[in-house]
GROMACS .gro file of N, CA and C in nm:
model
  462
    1UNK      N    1  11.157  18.891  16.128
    1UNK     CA    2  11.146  18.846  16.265
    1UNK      C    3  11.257  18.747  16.296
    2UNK      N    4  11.319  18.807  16.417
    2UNK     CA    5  11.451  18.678  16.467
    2UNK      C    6  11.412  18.576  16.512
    3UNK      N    7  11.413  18.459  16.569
    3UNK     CA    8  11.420  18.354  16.648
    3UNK      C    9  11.465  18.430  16.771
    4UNK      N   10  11.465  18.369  16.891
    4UNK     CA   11  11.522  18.420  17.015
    4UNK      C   12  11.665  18.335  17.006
    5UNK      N   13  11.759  18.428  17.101
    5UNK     CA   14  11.891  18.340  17.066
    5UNK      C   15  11.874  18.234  17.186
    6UNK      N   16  11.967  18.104  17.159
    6UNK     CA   17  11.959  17.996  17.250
    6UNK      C   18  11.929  18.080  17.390
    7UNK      N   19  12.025  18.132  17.412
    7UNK     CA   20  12.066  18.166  17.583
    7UNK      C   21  11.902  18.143  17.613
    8UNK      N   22  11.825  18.158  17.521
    8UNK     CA   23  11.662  18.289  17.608
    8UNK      C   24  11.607  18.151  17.617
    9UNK      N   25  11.661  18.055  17.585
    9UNK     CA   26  11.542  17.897  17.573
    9UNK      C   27  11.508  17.903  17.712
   10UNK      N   28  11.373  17.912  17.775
   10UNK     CA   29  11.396  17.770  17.894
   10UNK      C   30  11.472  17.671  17.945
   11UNK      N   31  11.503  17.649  18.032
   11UNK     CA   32  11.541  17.502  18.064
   11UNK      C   33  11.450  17.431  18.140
   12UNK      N   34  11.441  17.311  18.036
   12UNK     CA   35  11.350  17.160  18.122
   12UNK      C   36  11.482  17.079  18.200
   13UNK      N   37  11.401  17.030  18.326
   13UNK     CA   38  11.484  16.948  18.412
   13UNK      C   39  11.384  16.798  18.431
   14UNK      N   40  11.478  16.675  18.447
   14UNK     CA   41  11.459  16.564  18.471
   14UNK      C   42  11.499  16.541  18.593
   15UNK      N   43  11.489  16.450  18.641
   15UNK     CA   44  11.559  16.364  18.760
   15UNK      C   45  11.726  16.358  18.755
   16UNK      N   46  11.767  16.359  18.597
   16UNK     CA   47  11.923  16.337  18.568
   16UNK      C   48  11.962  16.444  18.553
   17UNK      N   49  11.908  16.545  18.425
   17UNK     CA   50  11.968  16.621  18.358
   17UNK      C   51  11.862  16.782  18.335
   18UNK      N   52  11.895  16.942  18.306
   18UNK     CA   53  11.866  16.998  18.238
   18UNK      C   54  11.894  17.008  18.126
   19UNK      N   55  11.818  17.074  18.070
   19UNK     CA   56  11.852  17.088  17.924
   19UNK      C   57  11.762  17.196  17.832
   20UNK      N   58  11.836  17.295  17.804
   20UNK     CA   59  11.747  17.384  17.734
   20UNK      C   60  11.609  17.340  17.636
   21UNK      N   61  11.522  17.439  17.639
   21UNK     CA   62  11.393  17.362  17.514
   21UNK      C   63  11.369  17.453  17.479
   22UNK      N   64  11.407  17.491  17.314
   22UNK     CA   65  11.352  17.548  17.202
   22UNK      C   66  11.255  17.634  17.204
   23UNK      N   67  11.226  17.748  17.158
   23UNK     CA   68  11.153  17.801  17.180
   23UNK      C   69  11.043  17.791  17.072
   24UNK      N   70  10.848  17.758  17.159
   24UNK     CA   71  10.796  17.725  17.019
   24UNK      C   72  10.772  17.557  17.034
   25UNK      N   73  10.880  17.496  17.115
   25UNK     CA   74  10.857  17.343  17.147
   25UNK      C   75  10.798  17.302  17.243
   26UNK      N   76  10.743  17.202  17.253
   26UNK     CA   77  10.625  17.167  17.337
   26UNK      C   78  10.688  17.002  17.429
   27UNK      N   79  10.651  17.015  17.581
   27UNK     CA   80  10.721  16.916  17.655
   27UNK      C   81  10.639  16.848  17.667
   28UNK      N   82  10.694  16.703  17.656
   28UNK     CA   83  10.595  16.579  17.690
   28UNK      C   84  10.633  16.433  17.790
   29UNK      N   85  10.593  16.397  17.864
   29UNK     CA   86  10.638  16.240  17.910
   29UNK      C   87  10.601  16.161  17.923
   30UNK      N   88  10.565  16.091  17.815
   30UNK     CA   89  10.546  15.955  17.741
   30UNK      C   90  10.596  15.859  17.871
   31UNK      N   91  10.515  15.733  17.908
   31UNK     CA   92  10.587  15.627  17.949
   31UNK      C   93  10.674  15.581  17.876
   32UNK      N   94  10.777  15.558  17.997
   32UNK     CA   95  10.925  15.516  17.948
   32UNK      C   96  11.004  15.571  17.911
   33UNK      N   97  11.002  15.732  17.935
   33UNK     CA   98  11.127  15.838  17.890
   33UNK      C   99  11.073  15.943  17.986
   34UNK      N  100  11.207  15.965  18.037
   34UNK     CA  101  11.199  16.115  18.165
   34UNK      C  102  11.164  16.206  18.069
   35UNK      N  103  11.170  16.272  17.946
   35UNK     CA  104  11.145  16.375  17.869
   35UNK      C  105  11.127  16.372  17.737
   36UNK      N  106  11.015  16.447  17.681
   36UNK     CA  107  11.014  16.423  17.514
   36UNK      C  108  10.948  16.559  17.477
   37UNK      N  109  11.096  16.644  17.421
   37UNK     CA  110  11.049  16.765  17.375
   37UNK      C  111  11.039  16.773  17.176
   38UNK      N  112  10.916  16.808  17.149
   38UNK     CA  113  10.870  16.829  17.029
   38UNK      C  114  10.872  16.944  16.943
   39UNK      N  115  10.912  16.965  16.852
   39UNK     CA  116  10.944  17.099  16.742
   39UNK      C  117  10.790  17.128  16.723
   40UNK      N  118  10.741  17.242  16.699
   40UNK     CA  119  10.604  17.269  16.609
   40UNK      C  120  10.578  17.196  16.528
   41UNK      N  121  10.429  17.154  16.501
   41UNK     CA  122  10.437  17.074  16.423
   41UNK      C  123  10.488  17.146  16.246
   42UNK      N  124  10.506  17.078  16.180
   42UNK     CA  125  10.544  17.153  16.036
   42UNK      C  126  10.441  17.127  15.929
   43UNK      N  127  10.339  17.072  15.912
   43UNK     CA  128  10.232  17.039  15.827
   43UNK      C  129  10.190  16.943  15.785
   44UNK      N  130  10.101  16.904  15.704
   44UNK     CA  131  10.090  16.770  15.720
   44UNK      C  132  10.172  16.719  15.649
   45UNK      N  133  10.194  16.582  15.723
   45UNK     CA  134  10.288  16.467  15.631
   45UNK      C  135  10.388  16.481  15.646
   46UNK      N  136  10.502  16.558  15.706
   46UNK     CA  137  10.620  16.607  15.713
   46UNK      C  138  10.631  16.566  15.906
   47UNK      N  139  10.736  16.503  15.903
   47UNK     CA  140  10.815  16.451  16.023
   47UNK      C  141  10.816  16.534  16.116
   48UNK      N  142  10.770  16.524  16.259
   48UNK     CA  143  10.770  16.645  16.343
   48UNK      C  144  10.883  16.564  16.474
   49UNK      N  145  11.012  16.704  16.436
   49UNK     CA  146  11.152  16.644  16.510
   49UNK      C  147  11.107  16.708  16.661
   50UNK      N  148  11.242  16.571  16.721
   50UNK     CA  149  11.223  16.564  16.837
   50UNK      C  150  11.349  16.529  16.894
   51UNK      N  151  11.325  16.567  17.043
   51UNK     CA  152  11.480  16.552  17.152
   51UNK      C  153  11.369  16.447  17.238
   52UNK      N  154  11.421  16.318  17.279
   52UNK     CA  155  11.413  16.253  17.363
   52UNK      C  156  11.466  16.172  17.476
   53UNK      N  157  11.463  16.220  17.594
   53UNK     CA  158  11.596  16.165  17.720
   53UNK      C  159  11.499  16.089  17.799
   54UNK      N  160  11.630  15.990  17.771
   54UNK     CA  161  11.555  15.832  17.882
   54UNK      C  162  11.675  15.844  18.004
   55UNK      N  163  11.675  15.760  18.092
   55UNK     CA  164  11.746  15.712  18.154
   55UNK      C  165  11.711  15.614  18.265
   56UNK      N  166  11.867  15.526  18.316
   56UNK     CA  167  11.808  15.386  18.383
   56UNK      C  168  11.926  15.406  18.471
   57UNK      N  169  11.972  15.290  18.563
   57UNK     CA  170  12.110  15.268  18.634
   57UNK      C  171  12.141  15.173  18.513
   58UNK      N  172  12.283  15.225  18.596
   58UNK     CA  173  12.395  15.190  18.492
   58UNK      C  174  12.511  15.169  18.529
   59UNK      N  175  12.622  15.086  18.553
   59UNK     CA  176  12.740  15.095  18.654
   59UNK      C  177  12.836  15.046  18.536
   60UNK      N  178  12.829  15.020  18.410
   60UNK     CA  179  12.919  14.992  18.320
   60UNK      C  180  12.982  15.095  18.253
   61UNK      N  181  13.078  15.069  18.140
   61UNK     CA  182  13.164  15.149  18.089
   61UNK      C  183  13.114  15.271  18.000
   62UNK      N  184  13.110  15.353  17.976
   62UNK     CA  185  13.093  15.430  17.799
   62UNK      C  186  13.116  15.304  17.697
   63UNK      N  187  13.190  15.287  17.689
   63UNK     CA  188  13.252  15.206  17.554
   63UNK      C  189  13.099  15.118  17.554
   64UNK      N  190  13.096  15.009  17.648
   64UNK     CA  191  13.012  14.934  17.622
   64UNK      C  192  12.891  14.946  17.651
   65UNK      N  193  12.863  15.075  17.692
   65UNK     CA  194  12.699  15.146  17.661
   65UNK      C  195  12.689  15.169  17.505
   66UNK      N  196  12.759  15.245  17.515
   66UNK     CA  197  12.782  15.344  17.321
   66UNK      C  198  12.757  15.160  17.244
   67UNK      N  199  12.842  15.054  17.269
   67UNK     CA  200  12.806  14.951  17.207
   67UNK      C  201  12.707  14.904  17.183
   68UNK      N  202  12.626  14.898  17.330
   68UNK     CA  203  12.489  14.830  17.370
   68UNK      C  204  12.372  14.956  17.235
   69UNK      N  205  12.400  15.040  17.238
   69UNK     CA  206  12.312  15.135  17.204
   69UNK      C  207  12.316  15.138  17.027
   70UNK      N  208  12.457  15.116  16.931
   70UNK     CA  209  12.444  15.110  16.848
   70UNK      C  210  12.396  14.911  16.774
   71UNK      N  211  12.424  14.884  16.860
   71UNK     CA  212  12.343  14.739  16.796
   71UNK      C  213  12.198  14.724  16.854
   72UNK      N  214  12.155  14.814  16.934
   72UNK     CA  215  12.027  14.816  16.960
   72UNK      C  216  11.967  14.859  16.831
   73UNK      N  217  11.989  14.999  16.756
   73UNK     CA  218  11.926  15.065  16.635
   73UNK      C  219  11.959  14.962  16.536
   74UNK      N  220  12.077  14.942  16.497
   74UNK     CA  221  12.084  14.815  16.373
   74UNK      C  222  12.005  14.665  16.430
   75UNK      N  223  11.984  14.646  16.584
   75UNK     CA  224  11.902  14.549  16.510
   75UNK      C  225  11.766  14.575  16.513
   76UNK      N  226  11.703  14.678  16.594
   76UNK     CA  227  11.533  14.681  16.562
   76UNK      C  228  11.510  14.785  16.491
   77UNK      N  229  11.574  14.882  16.420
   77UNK     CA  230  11.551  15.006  16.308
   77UNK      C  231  11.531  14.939  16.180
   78UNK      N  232  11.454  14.960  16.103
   78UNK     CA  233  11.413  14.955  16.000
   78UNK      C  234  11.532  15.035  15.896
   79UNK      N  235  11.669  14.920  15.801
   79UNK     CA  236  11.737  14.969  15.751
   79UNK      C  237  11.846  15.116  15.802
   80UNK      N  238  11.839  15.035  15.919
   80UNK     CA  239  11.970  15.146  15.966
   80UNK      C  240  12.059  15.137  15.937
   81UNK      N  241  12.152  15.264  15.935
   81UNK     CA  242  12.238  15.264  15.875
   81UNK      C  243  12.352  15.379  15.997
   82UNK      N  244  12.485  15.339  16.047
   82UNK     CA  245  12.511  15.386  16.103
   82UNK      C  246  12.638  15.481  16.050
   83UNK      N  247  12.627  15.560  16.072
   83UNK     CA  248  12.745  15.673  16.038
   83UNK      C  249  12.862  15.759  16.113
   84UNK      N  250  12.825  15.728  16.237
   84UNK     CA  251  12.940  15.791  16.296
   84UNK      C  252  12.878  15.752  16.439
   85UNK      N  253  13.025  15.709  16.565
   85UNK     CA  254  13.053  15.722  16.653
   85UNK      C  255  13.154  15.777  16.746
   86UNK      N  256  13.171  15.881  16.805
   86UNK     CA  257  13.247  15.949  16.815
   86UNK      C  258  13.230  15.996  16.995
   87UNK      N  259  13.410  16.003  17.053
   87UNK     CA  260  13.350  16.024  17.182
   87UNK      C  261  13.297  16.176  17.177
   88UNK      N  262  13.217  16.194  17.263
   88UNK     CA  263  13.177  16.353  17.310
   88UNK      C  264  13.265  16.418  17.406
   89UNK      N  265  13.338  16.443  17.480
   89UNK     CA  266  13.406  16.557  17.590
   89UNK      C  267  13.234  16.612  17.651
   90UNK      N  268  13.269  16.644  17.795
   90UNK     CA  269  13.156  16.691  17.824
   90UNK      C  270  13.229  16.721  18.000
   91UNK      N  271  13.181  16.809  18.038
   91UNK     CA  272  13.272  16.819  18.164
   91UNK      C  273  13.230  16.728  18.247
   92UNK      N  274  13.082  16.666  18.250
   92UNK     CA  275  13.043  16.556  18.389
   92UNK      C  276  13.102  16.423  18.326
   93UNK      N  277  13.204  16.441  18.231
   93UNK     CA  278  13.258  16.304  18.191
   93UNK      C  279  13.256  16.262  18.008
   94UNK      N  280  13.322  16.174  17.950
   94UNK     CA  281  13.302  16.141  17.808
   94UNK      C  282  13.211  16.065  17.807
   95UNK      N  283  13.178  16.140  17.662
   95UNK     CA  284  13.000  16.013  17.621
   95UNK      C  285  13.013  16.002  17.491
   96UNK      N  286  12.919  15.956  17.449
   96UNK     CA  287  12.943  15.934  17.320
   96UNK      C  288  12.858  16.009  17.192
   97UNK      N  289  12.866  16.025  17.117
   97UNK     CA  290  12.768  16.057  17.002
   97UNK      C  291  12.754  15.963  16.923
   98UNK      N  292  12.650  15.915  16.899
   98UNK     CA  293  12.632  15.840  16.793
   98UNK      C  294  12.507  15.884  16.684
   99UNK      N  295  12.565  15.833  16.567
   99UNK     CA  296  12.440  15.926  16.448
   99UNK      C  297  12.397  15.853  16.390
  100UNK      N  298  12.316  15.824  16.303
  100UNK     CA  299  12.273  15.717  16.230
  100UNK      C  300  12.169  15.776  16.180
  101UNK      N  301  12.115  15.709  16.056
  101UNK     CA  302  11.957  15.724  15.961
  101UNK      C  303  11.891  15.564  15.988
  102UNK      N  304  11.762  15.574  15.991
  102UNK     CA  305  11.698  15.448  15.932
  102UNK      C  306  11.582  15.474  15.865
  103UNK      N  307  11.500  15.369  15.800
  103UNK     CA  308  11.373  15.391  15.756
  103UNK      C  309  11.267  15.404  15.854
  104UNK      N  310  11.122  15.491  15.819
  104UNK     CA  311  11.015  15.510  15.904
  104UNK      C  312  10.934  15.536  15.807
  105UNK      N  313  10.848  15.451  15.779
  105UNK     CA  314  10.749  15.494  15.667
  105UNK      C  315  10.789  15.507  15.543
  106UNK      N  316  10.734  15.604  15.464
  106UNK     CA  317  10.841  15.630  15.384
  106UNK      C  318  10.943  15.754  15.344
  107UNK      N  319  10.975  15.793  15.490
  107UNK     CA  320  11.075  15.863  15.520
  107UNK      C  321  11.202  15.795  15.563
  108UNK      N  322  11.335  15.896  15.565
  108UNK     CA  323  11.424  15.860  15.616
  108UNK      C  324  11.509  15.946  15.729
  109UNK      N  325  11.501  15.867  15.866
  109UNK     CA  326  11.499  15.935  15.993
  109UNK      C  327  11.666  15.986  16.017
  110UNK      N  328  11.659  16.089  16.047
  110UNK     CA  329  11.881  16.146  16.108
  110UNK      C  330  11.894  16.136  16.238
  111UNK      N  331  11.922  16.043  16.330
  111UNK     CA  332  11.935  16.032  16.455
  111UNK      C  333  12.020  16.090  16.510
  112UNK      N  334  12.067  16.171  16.621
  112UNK     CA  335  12.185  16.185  16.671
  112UNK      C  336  12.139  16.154  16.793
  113UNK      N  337  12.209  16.027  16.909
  113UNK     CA  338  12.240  16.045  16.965
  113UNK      C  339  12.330  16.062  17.093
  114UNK      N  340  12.309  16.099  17.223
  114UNK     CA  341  12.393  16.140  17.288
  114UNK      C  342  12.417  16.028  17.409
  115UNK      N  343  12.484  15.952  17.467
  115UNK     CA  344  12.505  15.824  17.542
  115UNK      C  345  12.590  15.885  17.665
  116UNK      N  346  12.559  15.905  17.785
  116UNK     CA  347  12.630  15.903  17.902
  116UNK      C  348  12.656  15.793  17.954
  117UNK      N  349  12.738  15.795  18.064
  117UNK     CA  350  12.732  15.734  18.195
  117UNK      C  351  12.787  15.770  18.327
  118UNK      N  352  12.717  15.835  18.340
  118UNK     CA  353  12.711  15.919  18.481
  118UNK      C  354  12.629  15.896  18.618
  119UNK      N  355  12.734  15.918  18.740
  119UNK     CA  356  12.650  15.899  18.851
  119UNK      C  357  12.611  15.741  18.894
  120UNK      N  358  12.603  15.664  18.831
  120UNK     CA  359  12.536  15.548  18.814
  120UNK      C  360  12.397  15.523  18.727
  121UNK      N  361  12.411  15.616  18.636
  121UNK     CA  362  12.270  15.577  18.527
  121UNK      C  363  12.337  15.612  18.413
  122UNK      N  364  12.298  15.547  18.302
  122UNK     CA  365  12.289  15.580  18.199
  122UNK      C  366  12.198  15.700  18.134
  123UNK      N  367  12.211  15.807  18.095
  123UNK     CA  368  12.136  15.917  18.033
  123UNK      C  369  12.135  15.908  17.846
  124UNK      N  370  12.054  15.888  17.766
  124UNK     CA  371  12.040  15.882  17.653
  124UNK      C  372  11.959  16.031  17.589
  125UNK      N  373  11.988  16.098  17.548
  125UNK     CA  374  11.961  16.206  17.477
  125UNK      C  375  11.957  16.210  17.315
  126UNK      N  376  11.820  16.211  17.253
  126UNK     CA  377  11.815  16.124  17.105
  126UNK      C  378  11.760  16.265  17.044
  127UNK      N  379  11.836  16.298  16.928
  127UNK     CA  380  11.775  16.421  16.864
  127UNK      C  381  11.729  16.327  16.725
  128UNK      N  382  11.602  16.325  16.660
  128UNK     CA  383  11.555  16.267  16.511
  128UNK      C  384  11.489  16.396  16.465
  129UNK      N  385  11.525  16.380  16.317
  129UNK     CA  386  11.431  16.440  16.216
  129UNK      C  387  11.483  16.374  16.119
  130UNK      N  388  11.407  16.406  15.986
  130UNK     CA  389  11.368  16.371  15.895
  130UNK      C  390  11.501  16.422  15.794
  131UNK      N  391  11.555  16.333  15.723
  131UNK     CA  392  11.725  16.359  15.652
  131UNK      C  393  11.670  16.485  15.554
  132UNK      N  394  11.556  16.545  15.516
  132UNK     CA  395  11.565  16.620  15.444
  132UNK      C  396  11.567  16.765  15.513
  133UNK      N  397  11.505  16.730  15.693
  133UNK     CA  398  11.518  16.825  15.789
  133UNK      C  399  11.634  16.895  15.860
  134UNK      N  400  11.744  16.808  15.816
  134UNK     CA  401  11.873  16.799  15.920
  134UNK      C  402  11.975  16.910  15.878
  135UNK      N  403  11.974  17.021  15.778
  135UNK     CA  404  11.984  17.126  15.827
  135UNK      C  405  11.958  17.232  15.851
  136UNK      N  406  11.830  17.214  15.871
  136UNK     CA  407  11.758  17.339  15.990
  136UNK      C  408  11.795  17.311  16.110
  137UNK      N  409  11.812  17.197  16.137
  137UNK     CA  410  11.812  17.129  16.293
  137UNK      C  411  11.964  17.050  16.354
  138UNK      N  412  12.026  17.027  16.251
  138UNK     CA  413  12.128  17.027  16.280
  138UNK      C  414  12.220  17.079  16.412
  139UNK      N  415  12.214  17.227  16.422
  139UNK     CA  416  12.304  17.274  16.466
  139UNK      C  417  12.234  17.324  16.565
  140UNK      N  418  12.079  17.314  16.601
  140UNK     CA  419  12.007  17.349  16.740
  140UNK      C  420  12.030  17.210  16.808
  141UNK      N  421  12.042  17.071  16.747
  141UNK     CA  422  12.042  16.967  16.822
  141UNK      C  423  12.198  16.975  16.898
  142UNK      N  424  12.328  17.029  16.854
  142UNK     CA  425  12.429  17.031  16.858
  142UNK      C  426  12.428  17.097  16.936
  143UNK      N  427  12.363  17.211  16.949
  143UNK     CA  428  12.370  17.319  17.070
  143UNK      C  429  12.237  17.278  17.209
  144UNK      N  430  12.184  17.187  17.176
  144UNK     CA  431  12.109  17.128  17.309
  144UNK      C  432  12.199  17.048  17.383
  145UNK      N  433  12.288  16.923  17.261
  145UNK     CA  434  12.388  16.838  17.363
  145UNK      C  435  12.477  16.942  17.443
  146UNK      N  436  12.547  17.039  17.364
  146UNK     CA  437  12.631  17.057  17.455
  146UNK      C  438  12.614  17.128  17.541
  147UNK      N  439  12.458  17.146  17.578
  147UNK     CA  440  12.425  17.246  17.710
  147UNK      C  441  12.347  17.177  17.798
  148UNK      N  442  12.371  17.021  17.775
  148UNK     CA  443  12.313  16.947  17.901
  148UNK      C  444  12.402  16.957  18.008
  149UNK      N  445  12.344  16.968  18.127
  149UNK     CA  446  12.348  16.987  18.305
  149UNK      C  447  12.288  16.859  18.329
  150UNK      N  448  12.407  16.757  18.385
  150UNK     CA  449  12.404  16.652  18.470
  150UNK      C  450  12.379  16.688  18.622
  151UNK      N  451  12.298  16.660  18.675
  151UNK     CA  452  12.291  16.690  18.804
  151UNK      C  453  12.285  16.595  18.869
  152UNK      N  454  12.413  16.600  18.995
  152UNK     CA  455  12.454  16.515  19.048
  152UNK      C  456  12.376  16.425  19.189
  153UNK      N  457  12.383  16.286  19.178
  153UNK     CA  458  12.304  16.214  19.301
  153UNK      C  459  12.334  16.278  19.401
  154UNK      N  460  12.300  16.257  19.498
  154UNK     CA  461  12.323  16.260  19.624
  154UNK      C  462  12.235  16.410  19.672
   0.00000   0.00000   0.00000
């Protein structure tokens, strides 16, 4: 049995952004985040990954969002550890990627995420799973960033 290929995902929409959802994943909105889409669960005890998009206004730079955002995880993550920041290309503008692990229990979490600034808000797009998860998921989180749809104010 195949998976369906991306193209066939759904797309969930926010106030900011679409963004394809997995097929098999389940949508949620938690106070305090426009969107929180969830993988099946995988059994017990085992980390159940997730895409989560917040967003706020925002009238400052990339640079010093992407900043604001990686000293946010090093200072309230539990042993974070940061590994890469890198700009993104994206046609509604450059953003950033940022990746990182920290502790959660006694697991260890693979963050990627995705930092805009567009329109006048900031858009945050956070892919986590579990470092022993990250490549199954890897390369579906890679293919969600780069098929986010900013949709424009006005």
């Amino acid at each position: 049995m195949r998976a369906p290929s991306p193209e066939a995902y759904p797309v969930e929409t926010t106030n900011d952004i679409r963004i394809p959802c997995p097929a098999g994943w389940s949508r949620q909105r938690p106070e305090g985040t426009d969107l929180v889409l969830l993988a099946p669960p995988a059994g017990t005890g085992a980390f159940r990954p997730s895409v989560v998009v917040t967003s706020q206004p925002y009238d400052g730079s990339i640079a010093k969002l992407s900043t604001f955002a990686m000293a946010a995880a090093i200072g309230e993550l539990d042993r974070a550890h940061l590994i890469a920041c890198n700009i993104w290309p994206h046609p509604a503008g450059s953003g950033r990627q940022i990746e990182y692990t920290h502790q959660l229990g006694n697991k260890v979490l693979h963050v990627q995420r995705w930092t805009f600034a567009v329109d006048g808000r900031a858009v945050d797009i956070t892919a986590t799973c579990a470092s022993t998860q990250l490549t199954a998921f890897d390369e579906l989180f890679g293919y969600l960033a780069a098929k986010i749809e900013f949709r424009r104010a006005g």
